[in-house]
mmCIF file of C-alpha atoms in Angstrom:
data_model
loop_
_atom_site.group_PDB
_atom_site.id
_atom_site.type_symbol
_atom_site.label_atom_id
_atom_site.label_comp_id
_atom_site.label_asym_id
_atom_site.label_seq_id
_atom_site.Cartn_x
_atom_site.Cartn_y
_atom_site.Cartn_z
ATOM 1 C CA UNK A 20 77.962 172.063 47.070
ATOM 2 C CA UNK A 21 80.151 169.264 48.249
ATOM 3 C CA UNK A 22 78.185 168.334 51.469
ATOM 4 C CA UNK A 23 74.991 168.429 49.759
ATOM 5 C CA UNK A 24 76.275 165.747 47.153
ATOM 6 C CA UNK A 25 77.732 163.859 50.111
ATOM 7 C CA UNK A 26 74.420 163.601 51.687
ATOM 8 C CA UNK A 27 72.806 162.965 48.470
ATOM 9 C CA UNK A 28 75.112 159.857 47.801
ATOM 10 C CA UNK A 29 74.378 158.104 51.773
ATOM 11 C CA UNK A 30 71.041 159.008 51.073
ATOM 12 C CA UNK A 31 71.151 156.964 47.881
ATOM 13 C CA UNK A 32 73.386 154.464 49.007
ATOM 14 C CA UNK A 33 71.047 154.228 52.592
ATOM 15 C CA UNK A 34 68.593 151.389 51.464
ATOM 16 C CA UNK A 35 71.608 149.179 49.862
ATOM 17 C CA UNK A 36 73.742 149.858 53.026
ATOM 18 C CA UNK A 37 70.471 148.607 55.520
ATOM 19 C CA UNK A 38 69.809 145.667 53.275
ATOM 20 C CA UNK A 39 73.539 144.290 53.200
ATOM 21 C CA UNK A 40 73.212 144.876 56.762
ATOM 22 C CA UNK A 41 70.278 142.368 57.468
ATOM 23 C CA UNK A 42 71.008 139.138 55.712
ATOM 24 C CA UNK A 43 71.484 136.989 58.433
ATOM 25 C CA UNK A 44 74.595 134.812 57.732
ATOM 26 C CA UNK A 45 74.273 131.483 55.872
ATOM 27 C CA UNK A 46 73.264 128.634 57.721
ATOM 28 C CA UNK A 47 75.812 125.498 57.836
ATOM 29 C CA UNK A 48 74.647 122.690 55.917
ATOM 30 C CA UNK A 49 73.268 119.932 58.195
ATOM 31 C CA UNK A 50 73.883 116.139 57.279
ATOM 32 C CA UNK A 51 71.253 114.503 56.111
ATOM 33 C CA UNK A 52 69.669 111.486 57.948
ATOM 34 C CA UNK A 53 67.576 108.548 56.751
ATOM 35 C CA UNK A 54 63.585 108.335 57.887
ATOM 36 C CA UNK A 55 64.911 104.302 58.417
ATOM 37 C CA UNK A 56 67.249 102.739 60.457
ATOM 38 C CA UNK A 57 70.464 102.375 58.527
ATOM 39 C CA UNK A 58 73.500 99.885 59.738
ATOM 40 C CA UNK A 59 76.887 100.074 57.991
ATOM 41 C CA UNK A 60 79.582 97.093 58.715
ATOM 42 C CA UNK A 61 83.421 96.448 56.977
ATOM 43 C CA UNK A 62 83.951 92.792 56.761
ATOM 44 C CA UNK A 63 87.008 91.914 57.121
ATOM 45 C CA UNK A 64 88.704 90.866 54.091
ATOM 46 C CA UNK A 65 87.736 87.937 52.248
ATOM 47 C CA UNK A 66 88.957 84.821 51.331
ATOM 48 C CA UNK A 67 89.109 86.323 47.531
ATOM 49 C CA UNK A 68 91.330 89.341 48.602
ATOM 50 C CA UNK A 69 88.863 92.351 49.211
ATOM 51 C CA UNK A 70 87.380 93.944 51.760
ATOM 52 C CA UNK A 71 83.347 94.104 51.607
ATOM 53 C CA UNK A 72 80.983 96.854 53.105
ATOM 54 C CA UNK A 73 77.636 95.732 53.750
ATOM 55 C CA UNK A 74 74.484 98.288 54.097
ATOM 56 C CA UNK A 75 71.531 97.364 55.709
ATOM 57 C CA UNK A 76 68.412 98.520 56.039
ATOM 58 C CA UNK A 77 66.356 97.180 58.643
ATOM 59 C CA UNK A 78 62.639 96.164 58.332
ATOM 60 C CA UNK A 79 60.182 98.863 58.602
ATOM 61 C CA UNK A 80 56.863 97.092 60.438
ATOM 62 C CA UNK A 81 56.604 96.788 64.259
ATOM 63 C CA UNK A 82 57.101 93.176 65.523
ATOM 64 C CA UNK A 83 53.304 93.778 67.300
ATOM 65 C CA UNK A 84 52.085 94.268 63.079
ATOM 66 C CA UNK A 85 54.563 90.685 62.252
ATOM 67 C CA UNK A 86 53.388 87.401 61.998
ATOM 68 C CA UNK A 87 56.311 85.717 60.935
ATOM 69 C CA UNK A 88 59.958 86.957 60.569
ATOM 70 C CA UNK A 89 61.200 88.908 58.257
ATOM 71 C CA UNK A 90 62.806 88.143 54.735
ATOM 72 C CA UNK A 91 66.288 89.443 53.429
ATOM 73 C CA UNK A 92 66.970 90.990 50.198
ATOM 74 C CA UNK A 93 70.803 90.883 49.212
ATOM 75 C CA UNK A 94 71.531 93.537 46.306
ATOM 76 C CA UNK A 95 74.635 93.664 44.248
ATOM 77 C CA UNK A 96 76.296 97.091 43.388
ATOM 78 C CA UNK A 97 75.241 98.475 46.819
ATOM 79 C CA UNK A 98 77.641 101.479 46.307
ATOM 80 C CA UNK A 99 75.242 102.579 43.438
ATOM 81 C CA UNK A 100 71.745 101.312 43.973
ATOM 82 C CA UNK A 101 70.979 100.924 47.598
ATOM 83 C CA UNK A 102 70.078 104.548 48.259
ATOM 84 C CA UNK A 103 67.075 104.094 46.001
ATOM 85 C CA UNK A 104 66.075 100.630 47.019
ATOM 86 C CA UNK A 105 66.120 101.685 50.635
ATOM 87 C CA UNK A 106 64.337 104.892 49.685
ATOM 88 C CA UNK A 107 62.042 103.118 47.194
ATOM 89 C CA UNK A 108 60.649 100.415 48.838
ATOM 90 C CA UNK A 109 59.670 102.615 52.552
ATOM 91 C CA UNK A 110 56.029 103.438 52.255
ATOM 92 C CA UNK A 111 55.407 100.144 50.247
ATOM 93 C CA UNK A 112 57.118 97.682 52.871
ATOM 94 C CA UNK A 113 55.198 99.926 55.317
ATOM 95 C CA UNK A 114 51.450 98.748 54.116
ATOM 96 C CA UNK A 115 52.438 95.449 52.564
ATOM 97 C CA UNK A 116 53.077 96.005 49.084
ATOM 98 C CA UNK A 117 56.435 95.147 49.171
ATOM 99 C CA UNK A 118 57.917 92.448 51.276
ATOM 100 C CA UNK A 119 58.715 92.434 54.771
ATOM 101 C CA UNK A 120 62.625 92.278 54.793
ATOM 102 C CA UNK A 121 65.658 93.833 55.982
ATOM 103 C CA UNK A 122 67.637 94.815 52.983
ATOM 104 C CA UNK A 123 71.350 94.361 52.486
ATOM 105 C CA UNK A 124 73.344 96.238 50.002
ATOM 106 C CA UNK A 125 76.932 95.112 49.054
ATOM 107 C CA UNK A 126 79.336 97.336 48.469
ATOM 108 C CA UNK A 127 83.454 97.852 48.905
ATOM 109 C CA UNK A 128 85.574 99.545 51.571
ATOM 110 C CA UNK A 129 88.059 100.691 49.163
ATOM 111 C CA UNK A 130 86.605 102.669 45.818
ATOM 112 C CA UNK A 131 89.404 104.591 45.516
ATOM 113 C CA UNK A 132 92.550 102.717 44.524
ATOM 114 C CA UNK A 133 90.206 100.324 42.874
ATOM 115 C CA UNK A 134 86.983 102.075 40.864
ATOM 116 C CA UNK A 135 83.739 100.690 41.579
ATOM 117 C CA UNK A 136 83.175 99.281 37.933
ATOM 118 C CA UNK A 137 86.558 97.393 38.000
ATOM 119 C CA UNK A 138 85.090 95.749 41.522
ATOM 120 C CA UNK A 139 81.864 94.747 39.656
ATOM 121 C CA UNK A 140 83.813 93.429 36.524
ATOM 122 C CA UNK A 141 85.870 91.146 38.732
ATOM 123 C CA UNK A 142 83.085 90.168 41.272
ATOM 124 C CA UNK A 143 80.447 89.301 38.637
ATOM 125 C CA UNK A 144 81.247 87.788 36.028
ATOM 126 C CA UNK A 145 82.018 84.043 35.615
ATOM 127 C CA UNK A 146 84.497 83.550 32.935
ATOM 128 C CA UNK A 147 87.450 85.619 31.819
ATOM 129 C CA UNK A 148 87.305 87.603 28.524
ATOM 130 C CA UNK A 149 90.033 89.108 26.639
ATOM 131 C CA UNK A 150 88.887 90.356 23.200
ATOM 132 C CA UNK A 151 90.003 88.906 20.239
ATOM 133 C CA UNK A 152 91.675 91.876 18.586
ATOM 134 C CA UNK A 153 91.878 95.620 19.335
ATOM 135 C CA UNK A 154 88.635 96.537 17.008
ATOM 136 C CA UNK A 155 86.472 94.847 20.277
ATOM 137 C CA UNK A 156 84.111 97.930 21.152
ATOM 138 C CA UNK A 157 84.076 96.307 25.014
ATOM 139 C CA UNK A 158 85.967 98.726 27.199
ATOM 140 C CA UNK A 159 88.942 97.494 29.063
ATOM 141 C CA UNK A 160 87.282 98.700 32.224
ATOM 142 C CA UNK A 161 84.097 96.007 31.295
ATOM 143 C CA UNK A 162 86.675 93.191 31.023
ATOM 144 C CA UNK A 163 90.294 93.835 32.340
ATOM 145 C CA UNK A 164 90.054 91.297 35.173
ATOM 146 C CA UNK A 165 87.398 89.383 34.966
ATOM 147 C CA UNK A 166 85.881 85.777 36.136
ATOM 148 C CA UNK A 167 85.547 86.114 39.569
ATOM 149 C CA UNK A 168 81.844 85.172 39.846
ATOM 150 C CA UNK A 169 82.724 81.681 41.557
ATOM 151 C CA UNK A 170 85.241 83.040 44.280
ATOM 152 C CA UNK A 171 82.332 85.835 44.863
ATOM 153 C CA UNK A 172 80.027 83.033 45.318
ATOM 154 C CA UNK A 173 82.164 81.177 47.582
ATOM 155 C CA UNK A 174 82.475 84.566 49.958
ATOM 156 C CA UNK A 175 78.625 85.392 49.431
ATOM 157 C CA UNK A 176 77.734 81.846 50.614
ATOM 158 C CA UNK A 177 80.277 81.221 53.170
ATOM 159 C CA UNK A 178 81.241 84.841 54.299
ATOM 160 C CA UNK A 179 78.276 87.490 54.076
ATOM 161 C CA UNK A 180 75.333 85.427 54.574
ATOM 162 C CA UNK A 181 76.470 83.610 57.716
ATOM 163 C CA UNK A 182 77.625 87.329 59.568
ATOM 164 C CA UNK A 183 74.000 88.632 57.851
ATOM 165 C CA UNK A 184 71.640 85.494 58.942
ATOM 166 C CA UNK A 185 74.227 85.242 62.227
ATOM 167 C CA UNK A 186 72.934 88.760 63.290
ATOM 168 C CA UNK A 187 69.373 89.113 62.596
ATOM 169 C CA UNK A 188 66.688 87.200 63.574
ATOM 170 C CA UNK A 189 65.308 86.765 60.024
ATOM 171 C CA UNK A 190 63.409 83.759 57.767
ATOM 172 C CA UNK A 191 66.567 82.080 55.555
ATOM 173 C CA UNK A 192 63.596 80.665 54.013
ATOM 174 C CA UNK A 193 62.691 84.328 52.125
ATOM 175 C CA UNK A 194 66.440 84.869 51.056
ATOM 176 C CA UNK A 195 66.444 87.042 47.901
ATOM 177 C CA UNK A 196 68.856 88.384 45.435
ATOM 178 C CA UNK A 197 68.701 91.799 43.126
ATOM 179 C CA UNK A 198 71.182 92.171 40.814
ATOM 180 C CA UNK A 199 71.048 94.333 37.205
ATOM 181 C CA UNK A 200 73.123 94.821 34.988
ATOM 182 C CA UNK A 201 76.568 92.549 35.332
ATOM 183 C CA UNK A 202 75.227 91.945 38.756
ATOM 184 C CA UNK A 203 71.900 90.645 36.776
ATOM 185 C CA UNK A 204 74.498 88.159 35.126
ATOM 186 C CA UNK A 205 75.484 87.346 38.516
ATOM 187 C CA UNK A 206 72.097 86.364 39.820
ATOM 188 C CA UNK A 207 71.652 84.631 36.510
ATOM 189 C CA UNK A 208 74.817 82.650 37.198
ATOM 190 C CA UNK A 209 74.086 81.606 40.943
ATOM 191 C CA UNK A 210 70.671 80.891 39.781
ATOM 192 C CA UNK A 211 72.185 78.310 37.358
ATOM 193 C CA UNK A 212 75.022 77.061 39.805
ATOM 194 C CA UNK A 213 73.692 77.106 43.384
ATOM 195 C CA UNK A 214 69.962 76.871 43.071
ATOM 196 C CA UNK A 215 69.724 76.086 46.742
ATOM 197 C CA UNK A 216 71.006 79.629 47.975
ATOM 198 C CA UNK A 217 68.025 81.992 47.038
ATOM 199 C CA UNK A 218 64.149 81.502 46.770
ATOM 200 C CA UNK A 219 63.872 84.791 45.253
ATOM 201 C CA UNK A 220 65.333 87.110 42.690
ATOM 202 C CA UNK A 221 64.800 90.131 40.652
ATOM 203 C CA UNK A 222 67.173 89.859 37.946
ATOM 204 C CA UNK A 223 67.166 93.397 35.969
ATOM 205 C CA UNK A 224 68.494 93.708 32.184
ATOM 206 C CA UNK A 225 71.322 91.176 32.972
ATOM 207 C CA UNK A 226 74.635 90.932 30.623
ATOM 208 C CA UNK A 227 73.913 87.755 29.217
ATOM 209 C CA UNK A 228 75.704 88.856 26.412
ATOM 210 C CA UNK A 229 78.986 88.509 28.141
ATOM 211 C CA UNK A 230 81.443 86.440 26.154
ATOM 212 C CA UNK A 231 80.900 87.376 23.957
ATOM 213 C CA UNK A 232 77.897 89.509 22.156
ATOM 214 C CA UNK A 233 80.115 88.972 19.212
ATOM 215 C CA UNK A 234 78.764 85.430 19.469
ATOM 216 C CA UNK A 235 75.540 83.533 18.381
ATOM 217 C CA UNK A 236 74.055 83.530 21.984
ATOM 218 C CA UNK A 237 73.978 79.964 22.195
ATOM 219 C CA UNK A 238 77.639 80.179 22.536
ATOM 220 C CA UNK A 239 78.051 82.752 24.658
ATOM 221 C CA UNK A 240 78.926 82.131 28.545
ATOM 222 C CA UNK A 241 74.965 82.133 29.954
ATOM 223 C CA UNK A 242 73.634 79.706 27.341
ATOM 224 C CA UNK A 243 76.456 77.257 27.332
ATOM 225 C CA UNK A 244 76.170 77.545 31.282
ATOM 226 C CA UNK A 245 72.593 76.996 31.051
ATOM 227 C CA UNK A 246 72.880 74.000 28.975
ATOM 228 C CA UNK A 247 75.449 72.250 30.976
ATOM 229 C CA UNK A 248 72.753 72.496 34.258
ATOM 230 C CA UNK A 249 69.947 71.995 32.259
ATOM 231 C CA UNK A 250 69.082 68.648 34.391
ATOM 232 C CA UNK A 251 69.535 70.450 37.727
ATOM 233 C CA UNK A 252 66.291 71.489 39.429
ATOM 234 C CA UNK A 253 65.083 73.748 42.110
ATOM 235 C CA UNK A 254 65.100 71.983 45.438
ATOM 236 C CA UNK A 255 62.677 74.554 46.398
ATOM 237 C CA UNK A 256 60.156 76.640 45.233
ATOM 238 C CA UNK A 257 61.894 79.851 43.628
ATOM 239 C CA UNK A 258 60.438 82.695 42.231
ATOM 240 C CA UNK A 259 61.942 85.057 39.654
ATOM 241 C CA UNK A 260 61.332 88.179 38.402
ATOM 242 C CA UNK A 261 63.504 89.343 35.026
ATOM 243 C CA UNK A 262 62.849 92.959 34.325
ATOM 244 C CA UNK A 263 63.960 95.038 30.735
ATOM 245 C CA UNK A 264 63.925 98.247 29.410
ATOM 246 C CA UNK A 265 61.779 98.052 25.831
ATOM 247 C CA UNK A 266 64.797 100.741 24.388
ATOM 248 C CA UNK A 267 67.467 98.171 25.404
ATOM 249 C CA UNK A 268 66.436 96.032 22.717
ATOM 250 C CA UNK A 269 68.934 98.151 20.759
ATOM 251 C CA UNK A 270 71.540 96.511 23.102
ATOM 252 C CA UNK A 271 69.914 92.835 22.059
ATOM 253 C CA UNK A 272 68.566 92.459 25.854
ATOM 254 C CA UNK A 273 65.496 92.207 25.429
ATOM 255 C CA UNK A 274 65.709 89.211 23.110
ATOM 256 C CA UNK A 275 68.390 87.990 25.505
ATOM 257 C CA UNK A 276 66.072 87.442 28.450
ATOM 258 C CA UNK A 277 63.799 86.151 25.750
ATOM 259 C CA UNK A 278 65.762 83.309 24.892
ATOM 260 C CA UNK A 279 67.209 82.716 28.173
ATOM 261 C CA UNK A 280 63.747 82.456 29.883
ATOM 262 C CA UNK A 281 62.965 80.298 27.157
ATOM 263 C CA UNK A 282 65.336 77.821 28.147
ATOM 264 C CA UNK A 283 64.132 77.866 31.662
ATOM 265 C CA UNK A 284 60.770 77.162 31.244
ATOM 266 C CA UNK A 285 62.134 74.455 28.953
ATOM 267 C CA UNK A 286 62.885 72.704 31.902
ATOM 268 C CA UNK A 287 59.849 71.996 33.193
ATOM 269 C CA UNK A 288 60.859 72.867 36.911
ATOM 270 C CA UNK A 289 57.674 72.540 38.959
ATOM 271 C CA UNK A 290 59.900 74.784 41.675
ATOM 272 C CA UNK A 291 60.664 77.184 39.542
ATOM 273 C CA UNK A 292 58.206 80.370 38.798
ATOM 274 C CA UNK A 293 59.175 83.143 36.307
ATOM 275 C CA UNK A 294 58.054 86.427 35.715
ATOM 276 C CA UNK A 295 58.905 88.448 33.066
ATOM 277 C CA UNK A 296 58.168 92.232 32.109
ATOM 278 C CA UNK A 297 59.509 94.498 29.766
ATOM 279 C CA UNK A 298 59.054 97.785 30.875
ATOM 280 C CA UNK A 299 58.319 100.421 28.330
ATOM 281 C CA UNK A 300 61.051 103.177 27.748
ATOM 282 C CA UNK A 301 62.867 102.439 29.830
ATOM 283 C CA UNK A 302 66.689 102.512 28.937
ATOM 284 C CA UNK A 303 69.774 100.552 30.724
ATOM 285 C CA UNK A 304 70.239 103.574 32.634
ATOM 286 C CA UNK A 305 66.936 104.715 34.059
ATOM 287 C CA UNK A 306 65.435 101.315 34.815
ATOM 288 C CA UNK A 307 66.549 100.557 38.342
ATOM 289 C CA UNK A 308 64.230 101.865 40.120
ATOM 290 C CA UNK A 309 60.563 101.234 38.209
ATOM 291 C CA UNK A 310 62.054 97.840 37.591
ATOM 292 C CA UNK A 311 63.186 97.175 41.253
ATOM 293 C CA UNK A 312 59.540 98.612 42.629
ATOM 294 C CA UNK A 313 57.940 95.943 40.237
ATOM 295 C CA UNK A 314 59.885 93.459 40.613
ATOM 296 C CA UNK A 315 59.159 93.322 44.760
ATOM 297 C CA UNK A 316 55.878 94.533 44.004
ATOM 298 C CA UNK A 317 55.669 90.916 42.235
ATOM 299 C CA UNK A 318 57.424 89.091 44.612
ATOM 300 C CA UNK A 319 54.597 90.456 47.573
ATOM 301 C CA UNK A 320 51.894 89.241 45.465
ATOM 302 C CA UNK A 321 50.916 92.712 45.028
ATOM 303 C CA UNK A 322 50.601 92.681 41.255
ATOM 304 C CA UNK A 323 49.461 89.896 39.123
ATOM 305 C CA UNK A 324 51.420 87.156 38.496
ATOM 306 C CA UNK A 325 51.633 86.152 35.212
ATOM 307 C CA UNK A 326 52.469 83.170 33.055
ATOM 308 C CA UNK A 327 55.869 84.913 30.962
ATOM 309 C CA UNK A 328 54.634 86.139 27.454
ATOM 310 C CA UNK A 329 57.198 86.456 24.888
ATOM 311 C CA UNK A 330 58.262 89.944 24.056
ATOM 312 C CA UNK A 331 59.670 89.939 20.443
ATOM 313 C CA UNK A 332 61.561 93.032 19.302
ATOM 314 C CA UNK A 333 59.723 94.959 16.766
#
């Protein structure tokens, strides 16, 4: 009885036993390479202390398909964003909808010892906060550190875009700037400061309601900026995009850009151009990329180019 039960468990075990057998083992996982050309450099360190990593992308069309050089994008928050910018913009660039540009993210060597967010906090923002009492809802992450924008400045104009510009054969004349977020306060800031550095921006749901959203916004750190530069035009003709999310309106942005745009076209700049699109539901954190395709979409004339409307919250 024994050796008939014996046989009766292989032969039930039998198809188990052949199928274990002939999985092939697991392939290793292969890294994963870009369908662009990719170049990564470390800076040395700056004059402000910290040691930059720049990512660029290089231009997509053939120099037989180019009739001029190409342009360069600079984007804040590289670390973060420029996987999907460099991603985004590669069939568009490719037939002319976006522009014709190599693409430079901006990032940091070291994102350990300090956190990304703390990097951003110092590097883009122009004043130093501290909040009044310990009832602020701002984070100490948002603010612990803060006011750097100038010496960033200083290291973008003097530093990055020299080894950048140095290195490629590229039009200076097509130099653009994305920033969102804090780094949308940034653009906003070396918009209002050094109006000779970029002839292009796309300036996504910026922070102008740093220091303080507490405050009426005409005394917060962008409109009191604003107002002190009011008689300083464009010495060239600049173009730029600002780009919100309709659901940040809960955040105040919306009417943010609103008023700050407002006060730009109050100028009367015949240099400067604005566009301005809210983008409908989007939120803070899902905008980047619909807002960064439009935005270049703009700037290559490949959508319409309108005269800003006002969006009022509902």
């Amino acid at each position: 009885m024994r050796p008939l039960l014996f046989i009766l468990a292989l032969w039930l075990a039998g198809p188990g036993l052949a199928l274990a057998q002939s999985v092939p083992q697991a392939p290793a996982p292969q890294p994963y390479e870009f369908p662009f050309e990719v170049e990564v450099f470390d800076l040395p360190v700056s004059a402000n202390g910290i040691a930059y990593r720049l990512y660029v992308r290089l231009p997509l069309l053939a120099e037989e398909r180019r009739s001029s050089p190409p342009g360069v994008f600079y984007m804040l928050d590289g670390d973060w964003y420029f996987p999907t910018l460099a991603a985004g913009v590669f069939n568009t660039e490719f037939f002319g909808h976006t522009p014709d540009a190599y693409m430079v993210g901006i990032g940091y060597q070291d994102t350990e010892t300090v956190s990304v967010t703390a990097h951003r906090t110092r590097d883009y923002t122009p004043t130093t906060f501290v909040p009044p009492d310990e009832n602020h809802p701002l984070q100490p992450a948002d603010y612990e550190g803060s006011g750097g924008a100038e010496a960033f400045l200083d290291v973008f104009e003097t530093e990055i875009i020299p080894f950048i510009e140095g290195r490629y054969a590229l039009d200076a004349g097509q130099r653009g700037l994305i920033g969102k977020s804090y780094g949308g306060l940034f653009a906003s800031y070396a918009l209002l400061t050094r109006p000779e550095l970029f002839r292009q921006m796309s300036i996504i749901s910026p922070s102008l309601w740093w220091d303080d959203f507490m405050l009426p916004r005409e005394q917060r750190a962008a409109m009191q900026l604003e107002a002190r530069t009011r008689d300083r035009l464009m010495p060239a003709q600049t173009r730029i995009v600002f780009t919100a999310g309709s659901e940040e309106e809960r955040l105040g942005m919306v009417t943010d850009v609103n008023v700050f745009t407002d006060a730009l076209l109050a100028r009367q700049d015949p240099n400067l151009t604005i566009a301005w699109r809210v983008l409908d539901g989007e939120r803070h954190e899902s905008i980047f990329p619909r807002a960064i395709m439009t935005s270049l979409r703009l700037l290559a004339g490949n959508l319409p180019w309108e005269s800003p409307e006002r969006h009022d919250a509902e």
